[in-house]
Coordinates of C-alpha atoms in Angstrom, one line a residue:
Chain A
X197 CA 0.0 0.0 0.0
X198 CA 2.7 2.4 0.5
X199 CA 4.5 1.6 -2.2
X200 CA 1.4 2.5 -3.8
X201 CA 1.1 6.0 -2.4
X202 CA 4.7 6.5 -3.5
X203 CA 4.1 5.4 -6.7
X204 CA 1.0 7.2 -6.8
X205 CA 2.7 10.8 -6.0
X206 CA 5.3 9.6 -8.6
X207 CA 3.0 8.9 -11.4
X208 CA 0.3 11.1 -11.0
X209 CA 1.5 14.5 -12.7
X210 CA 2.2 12.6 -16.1
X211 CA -0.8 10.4 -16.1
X212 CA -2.7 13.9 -14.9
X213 CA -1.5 15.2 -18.9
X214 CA -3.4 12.3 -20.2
X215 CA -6.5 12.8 -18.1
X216 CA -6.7 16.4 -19.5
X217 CA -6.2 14.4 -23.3
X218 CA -9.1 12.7 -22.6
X219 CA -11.3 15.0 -21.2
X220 CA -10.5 16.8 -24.8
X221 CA -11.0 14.2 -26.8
X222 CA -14.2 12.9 -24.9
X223 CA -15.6 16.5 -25.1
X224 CA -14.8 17.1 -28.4
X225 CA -16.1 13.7 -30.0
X226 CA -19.2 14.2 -27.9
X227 CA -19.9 17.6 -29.1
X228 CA -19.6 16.5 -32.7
X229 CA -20.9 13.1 -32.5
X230 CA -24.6 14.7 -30.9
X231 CA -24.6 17.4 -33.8
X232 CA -24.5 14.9 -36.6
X233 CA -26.5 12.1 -34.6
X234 CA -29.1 14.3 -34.5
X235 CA -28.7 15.4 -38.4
X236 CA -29.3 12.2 -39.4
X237 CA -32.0 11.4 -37.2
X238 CA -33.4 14.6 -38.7
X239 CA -32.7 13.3 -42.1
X240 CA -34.5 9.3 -41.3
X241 CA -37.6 11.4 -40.0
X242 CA -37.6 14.0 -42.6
X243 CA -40.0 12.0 -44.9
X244 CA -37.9 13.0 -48.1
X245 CA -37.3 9.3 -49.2
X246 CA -33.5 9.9 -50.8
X247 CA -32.4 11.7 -47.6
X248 CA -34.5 8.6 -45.0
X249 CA -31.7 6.3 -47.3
X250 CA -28.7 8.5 -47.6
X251 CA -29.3 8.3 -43.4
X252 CA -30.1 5.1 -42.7
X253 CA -26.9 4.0 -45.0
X254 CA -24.9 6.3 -43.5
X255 CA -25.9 4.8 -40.2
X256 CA -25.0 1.3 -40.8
X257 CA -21.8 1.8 -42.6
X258 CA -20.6 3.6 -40.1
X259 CA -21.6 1.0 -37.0
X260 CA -19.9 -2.0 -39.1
X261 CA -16.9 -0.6 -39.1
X262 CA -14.8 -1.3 -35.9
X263 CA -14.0 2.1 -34.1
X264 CA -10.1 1.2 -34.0
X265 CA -10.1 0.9 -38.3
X266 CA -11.7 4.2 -38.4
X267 CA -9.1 5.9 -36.8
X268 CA -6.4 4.0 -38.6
X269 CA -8.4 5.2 -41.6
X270 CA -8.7 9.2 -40.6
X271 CA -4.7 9.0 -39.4
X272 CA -3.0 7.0 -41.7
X273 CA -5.0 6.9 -45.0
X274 CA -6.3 10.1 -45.6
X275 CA -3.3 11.3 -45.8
X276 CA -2.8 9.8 -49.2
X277 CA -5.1 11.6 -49.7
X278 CA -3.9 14.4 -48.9
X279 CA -5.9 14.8 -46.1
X280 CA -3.2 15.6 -43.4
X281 CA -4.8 16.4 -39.5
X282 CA -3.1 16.1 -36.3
X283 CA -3.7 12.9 -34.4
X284 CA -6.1 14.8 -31.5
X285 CA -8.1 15.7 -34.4
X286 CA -8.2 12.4 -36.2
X287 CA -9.3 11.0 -33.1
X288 CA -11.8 13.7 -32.6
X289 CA -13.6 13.1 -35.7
X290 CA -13.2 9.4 -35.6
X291 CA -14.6 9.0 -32.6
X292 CA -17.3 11.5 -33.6
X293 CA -18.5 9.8 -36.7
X294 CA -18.6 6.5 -34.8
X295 CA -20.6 7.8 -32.0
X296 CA -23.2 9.9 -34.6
X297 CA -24.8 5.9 -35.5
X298 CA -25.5 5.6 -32.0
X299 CA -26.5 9.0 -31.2
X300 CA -28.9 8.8 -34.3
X301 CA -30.7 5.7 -33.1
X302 CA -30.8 7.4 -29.9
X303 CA -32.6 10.6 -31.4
X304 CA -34.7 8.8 -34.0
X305 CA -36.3 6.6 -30.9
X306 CA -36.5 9.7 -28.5
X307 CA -38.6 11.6 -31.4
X308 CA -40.6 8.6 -32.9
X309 CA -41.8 8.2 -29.4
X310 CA -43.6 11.3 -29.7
X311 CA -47.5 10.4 -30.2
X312 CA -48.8 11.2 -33.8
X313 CA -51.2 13.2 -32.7
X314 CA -48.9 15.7 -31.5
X315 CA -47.9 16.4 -34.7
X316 CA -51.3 16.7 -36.1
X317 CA -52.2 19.3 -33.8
X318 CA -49.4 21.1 -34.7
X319 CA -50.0 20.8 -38.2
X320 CA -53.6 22.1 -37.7
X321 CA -52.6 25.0 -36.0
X322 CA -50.6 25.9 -39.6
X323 CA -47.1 24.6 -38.3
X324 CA -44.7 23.6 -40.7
X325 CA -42.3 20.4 -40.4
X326 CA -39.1 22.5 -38.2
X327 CA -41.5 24.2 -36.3
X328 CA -43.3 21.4 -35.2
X329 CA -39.4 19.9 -34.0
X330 CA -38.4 22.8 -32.7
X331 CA -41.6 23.3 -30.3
X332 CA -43.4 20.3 -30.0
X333 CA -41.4 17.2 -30.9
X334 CA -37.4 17.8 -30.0
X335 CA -38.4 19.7 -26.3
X336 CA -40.5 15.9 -25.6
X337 CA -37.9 14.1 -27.4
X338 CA -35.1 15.2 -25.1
X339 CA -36.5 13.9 -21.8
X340 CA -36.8 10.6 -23.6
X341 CA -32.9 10.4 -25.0
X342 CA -31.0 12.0 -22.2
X343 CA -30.9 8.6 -20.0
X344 CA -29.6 6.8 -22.7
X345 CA -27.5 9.9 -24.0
X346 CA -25.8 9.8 -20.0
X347 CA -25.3 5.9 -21.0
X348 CA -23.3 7.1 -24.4
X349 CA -21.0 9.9 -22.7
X350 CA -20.0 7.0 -20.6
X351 CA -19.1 4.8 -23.2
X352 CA -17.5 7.2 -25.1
X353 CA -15.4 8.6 -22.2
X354 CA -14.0 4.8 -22.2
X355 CA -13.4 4.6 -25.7
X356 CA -11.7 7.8 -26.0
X357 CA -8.9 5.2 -25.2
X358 CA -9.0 4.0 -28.7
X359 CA -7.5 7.8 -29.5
X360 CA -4.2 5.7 -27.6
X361 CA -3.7 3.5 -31.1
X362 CA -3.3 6.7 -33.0
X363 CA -0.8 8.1 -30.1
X364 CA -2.8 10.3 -28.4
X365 CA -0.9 10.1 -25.3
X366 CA -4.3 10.2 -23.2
X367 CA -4.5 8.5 -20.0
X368 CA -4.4 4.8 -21.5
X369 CA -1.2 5.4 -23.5
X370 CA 0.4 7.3 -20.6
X371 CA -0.5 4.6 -18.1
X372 CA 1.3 2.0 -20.9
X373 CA 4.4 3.8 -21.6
X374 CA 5.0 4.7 -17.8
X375 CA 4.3 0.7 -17.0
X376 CA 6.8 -0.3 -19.5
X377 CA 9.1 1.8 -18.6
X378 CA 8.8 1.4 -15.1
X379 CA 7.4 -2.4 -15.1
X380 CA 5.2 -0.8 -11.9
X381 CA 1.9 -2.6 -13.8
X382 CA -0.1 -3.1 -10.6
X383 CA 0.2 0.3 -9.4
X384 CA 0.2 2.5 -12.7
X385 CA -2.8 0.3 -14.2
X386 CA -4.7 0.6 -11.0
X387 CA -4.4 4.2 -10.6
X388 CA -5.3 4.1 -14.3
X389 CA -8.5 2.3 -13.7
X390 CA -9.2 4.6 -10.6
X391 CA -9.2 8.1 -13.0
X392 CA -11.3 6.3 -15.3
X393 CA -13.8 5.5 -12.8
X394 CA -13.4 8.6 -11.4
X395 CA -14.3 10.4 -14.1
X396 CA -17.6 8.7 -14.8
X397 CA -18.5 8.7 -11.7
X398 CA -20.0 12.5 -12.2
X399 CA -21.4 11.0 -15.4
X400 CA -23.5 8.7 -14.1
X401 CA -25.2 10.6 -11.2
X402 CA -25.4 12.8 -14.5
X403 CA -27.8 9.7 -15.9
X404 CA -29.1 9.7 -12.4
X405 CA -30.1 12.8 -12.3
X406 CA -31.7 12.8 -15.9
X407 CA -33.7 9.2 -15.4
X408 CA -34.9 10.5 -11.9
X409 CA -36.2 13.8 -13.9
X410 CA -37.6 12.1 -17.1
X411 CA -39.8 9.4 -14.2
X412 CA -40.8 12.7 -12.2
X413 CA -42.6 13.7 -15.4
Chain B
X945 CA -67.1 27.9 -47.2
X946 CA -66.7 24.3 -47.4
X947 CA -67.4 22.4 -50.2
X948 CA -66.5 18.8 -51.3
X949 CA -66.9 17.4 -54.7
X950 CA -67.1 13.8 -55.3
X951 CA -64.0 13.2 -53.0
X952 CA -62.6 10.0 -53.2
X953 CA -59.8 8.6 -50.8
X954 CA -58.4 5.0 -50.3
X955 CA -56.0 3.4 -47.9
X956 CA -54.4 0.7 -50.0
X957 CA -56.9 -1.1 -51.4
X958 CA -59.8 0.2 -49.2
X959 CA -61.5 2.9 -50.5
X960 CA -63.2 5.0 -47.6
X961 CA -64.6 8.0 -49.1
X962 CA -66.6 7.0 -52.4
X963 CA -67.9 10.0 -54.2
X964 CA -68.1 12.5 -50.7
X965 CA -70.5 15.9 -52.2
X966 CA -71.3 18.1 -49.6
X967 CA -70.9 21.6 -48.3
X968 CA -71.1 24.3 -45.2
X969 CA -72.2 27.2 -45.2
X970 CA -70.5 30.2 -43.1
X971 CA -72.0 30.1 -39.5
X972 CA -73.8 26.9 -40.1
X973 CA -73.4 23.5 -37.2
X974 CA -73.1 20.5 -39.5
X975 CA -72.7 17.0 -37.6
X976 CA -72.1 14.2 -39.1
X977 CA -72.9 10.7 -37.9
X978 CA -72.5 7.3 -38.8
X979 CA -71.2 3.7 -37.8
X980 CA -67.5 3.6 -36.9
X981 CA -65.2 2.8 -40.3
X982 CA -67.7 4.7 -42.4
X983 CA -65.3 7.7 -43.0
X984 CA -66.6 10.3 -40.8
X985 CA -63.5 11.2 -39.8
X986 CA -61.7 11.0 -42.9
X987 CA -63.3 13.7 -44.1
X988 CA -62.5 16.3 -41.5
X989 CA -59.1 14.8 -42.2
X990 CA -59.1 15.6 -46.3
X991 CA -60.9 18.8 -45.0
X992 CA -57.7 20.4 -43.0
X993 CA -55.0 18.1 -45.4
X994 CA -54.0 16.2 -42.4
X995 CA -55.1 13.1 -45.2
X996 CA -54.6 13.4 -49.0
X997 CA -57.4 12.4 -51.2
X998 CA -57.3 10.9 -54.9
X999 CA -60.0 12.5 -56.9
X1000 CA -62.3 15.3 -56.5
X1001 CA -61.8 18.7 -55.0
X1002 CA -62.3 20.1 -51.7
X1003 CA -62.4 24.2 -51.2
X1004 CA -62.3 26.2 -48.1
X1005 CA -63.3 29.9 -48.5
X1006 CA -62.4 29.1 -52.8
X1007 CA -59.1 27.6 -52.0
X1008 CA -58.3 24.3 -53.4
X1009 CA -57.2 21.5 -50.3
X1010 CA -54.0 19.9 -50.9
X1011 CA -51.9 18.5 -48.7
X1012 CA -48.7 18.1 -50.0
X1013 CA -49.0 22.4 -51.4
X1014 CA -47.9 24.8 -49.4
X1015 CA -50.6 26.8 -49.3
X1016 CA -52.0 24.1 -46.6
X1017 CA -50.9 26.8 -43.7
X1018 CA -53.0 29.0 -44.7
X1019 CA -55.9 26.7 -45.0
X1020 CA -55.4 25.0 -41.9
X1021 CA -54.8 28.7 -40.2
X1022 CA -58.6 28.9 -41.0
X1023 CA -59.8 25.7 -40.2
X1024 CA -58.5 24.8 -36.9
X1025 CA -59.2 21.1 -35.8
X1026 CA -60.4 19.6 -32.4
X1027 CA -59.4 15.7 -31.6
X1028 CA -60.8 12.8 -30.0
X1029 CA -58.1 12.4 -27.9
X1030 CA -57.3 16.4 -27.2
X1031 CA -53.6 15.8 -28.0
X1032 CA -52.7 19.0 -25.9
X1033 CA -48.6 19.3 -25.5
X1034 CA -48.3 17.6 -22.5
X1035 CA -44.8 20.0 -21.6
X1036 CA -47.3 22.9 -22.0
X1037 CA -49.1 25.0 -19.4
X1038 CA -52.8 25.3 -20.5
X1039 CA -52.0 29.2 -21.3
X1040 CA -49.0 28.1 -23.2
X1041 CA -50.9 25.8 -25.2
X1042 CA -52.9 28.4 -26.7
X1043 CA -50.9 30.7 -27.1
X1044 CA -48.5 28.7 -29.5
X1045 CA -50.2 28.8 -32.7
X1046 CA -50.6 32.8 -32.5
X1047 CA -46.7 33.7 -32.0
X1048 CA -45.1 31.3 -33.6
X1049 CA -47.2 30.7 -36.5
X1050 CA -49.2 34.1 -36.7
X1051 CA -46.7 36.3 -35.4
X1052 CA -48.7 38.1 -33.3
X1053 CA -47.2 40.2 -30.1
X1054 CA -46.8 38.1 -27.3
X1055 CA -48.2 39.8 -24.6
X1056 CA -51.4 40.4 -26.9
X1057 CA -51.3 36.4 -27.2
X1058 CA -51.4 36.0 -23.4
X1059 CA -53.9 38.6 -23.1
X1060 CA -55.9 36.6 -25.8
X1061 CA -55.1 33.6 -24.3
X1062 CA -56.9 34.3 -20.7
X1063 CA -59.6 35.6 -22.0
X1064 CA -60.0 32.2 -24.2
X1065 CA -59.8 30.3 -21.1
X1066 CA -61.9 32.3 -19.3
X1067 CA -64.3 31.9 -22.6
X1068 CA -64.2 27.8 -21.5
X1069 CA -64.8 28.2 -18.1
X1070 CA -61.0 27.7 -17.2
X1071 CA -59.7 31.1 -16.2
X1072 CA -57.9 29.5 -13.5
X1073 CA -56.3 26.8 -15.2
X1074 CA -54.1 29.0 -17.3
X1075 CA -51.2 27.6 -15.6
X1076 CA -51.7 23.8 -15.2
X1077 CA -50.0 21.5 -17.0
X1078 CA -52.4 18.9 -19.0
X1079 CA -51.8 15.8 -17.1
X1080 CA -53.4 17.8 -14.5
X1081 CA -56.6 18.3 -16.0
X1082 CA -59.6 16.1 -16.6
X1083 CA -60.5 15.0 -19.7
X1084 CA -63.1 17.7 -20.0
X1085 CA -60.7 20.3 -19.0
X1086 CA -58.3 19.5 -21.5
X1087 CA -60.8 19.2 -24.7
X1088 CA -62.1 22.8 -23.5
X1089 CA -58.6 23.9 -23.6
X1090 CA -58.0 22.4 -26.9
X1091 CA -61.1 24.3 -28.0
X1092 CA -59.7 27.4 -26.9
X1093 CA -56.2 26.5 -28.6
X1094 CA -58.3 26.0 -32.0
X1095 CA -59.7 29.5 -31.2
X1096 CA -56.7 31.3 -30.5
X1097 CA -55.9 30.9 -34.1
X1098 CA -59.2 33.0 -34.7
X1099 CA -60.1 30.2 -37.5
X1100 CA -63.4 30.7 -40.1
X1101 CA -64.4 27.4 -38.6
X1102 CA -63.9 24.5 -36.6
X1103 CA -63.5 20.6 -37.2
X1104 CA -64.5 18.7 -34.2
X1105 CA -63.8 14.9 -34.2
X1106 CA -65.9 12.9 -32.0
X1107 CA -64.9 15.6 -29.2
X1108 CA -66.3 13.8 -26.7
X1109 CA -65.9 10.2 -27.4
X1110 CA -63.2 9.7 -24.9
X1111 CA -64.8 11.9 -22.2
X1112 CA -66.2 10.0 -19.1
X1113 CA -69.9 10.2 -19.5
X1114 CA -70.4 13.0 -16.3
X1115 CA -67.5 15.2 -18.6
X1116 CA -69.2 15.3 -21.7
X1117 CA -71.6 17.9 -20.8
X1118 CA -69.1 20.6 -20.0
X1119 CA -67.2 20.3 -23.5
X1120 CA -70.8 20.1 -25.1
X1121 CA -71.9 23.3 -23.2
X1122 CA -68.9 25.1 -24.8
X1123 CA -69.5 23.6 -28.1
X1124 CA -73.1 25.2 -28.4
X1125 CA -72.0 28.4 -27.2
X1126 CA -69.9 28.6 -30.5
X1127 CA -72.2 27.5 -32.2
X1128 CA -74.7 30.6 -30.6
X1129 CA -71.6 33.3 -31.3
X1130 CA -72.4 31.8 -35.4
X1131 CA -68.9 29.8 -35.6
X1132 CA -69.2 27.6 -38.4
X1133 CA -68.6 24.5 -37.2
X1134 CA -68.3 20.2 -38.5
X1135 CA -68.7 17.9 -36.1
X1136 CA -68.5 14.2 -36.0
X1137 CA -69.9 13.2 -32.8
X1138 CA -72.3 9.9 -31.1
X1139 CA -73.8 12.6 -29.1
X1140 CA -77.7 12.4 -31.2
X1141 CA -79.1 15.0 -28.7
X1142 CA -76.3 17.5 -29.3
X1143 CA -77.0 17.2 -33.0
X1144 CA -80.6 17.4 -32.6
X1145 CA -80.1 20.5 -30.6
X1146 CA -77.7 22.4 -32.3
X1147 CA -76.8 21.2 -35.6
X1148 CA -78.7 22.8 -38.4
X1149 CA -77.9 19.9 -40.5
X1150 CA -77.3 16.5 -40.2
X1151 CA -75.1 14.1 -42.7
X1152 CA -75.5 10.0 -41.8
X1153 CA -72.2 8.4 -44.0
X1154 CA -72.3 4.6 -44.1
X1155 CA -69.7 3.1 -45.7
X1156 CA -67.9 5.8 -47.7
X1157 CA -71.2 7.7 -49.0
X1158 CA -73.5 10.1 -47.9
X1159 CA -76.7 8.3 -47.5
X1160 CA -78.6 10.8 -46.5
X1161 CA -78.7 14.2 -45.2
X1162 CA -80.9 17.2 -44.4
X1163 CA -82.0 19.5 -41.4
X1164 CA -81.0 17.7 -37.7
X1165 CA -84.5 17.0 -36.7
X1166 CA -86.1 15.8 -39.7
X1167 CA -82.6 13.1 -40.6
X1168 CA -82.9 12.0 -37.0
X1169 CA -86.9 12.4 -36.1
X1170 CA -88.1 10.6 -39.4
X1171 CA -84.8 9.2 -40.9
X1172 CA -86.3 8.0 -44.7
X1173 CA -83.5 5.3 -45.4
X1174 CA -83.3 1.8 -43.8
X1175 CA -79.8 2.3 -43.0
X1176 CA -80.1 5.4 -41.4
X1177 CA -83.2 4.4 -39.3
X1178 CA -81.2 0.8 -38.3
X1179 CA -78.2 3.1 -37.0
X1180 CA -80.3 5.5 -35.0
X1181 CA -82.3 2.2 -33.7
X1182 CA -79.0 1.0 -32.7
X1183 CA -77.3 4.4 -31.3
X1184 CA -80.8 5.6 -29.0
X1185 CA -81.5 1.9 -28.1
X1186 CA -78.4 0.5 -27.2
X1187 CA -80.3 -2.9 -25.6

């Protein structure tokens, strides 16, 4: 135990530098990942047939391919492309892309749940498809989604360790290259684990908070 | 103001309206009755363009109904619609119900909305409701304050579809009460509706639809007093004796 504490005080300032990596790239993959989920939920629900298909496609190309080849694909292929971008940002975007499929499904459900007759009586008070989101479906929608939006911020906070394959030295890849360094695998990997935790634990009193709200209603 | 001309409309391969000619007249109460399936409400439907229809024409006030134009939001700015099932937004206050439709499709000041809006509620008997959410109200409460979010739009006429039909029996007066008192002020109103003493009493005309066609219509008393077709006569046999 003490030579955990030790090891602890040691560590902590490096693997402290990843934690602030991750926060980023969590942040950032969840900002863009909830802007185009719920673009292409907008698009399935829009009831113009070539953008339900360009959506749904969308969709399921992007949740057959494995998170991991994604980034490969943003970091090392595209610039053959001539598509150069920084790691952070490759992981950023690939991570945000990945997330949108689930995000999507996430939205679509939240706003399909809205009753049909909703809609009519907006309709027959003269309001026109992105009014009738704007006021009436998308403020009902979001009590439905945010439980199971708490659940995605969770996962993604976890996979933001993927952004590690594409060296993002976030807390995964700092905890790896201090452990082989230092061979201190026990402690470095269980203080790892504990900043992990530690960080969703405000996440899911987040959910908590949300479910406890969305039954109240 | 509303006129339908041989209106047809199918779902799939069931056709529902077969030939639908009819019209209202500014400040007239026109209920229409008949056994469930028989289109009733499709009509009101194809009236507002909340259903398409295949053949024929429908006008409100000249305009031609179509639901895929966008000249719908101005029809359906003068034909407001009442449901069944009220369909109120539950996240909205009463007041805030009502007052939707004027700013955000109308435009119209907001604090002359809310003034507006009051004054509709107090016009349904709920002044003191304006800030209850609808899960809190009863049945009856709600489809009044559905009546008053169809007035707010300050529409040339009304749909009502079977407006009391999922009221408890002891609610149904209240939302009938307010129903004849539009009809007094000379709103023009169409309402499909079970209620045979509420179309007796305030319906100047009376259209029985059985099975996509209007079998027969004329003024309330005399289509429900001395009905001339066997189908009409077997419905209201079955509707005022239900044993």
């Amino acid at each position: 135990m003490q030579n955990f504490l030790r090891d602890a005080a040691e560590f902590l300032p490096i693997l402290l530098q990843g934690v602030w990596l991750t926060i980023v790239v969590t942040t950032g993959s969840l900002l863009l990942s909830t802007v185009l989920g719920l673009l292409w939920a907008l698009m399935r629900v829009s009831g113009i047939r070539a953008l339900t298909l360009l959506s749904g496609g969308l969709i399921n190309v992007i949740r057959g391919i494995p998170i991991i080849v994604l980034l490969f694909y943003l970091y090392f292929v595209m610039p053959d492309f001539g598509v150069a971008m920084s790691a952070l940002q490759a992981s950023i975007l690939g991570l945000g892309i990945a997330y949108s499929a689930y995000q999507a499904e996430n939205f679509r459900a939240g706003i399909e749940a809205i009753d049909r007759g909703q809609i009519e009586a907006a309709q027959t008070i003269g309001m026109g498809w992105w009014l009738t989101m704007r006021r009436v479906v998308l403020p009902q929608a979001v009590r439905i989604v945010l439980p199971p939006y708490g659940n995605i911020m969770i996962m993604l906070l976890k996979d933001s360790s993927q952004a590690s394959t594409i060296t993002v030295a976030e807390l995964a890849l700092q905890g790896k290259l201090i452990a082989s360094s230092t061979f201190k695998n026990t402690s470095v990997f269980t203080m790892v684990a504990l900043m992990y935790l530690t960080m969703s634990i405000p996440l899911i009193l987040l959910v908590r908070h949300f479910e406890s709200k969305a039954n109240r209603k | 103001m509303i006129e339908l001309r041989d209106v047809h409309k199918r779902f799939g391969a069931n056709e529902v309206l077969k030939g639908i000619t009819a019209s209202v007249e500014k400040s007239e109460v026109v209920c229409i009755i008949g056994p469930s399936g028989s289109g009733k409400s499709t009509i009101l439907r194809c009236i507002n363009g909340l259903e398409s229809y295949e053949a024929g024409d429908i006008f409100v006030e000249g305009a031609r109904v179509d639901s895929h134009a966008a000249s719908i939001v101005g029809i359906r700015t003068q034909v407001s619609m009442v449901f069944q099932r009220f369909n109120l937004f539950p996240h909205r206050t009463a007041l805030e119900n009502i007052i939707e439709g004027p700013i955000y499709v109308k435009k119209e000041p907001r604090a002359q909305a809310i003034e507006r809006g009051h004054a509709l509620l107090a016009q349904v008997g709920l002044a003191e409701k304006a800030d209850a959410y609808p899960a809190k109200l009863s049945g009856g409460q709600q489809q009044r304050v559905a009546i008053a979010r169809a007035l707010a739009m300050q529409p040339k006429a009304i749909l009502f579809d079977e407006p009391t039909s999922a009221l408890d029996p002891e609610l149904v007066g209240e939302v009938l009460g307010v129903m004849r008192k539009l009809a007094d002020d000379g709103m023009t109103m169409v309402v499909v509706t079970h209620e045979m003493s509420f179309a007796r009493d305030v319906a100047d005309r009376v259209l029985f639809i059985d099975g996509g066609v209007i079998v027969e219509q004329g003024p309330a008393r005399t289509v429900l007093n001395q009905p001339r077709h066997a189908r009409t006569q077997d419905f209201l046999h079955r509707v005022l004796h239900p044993l």
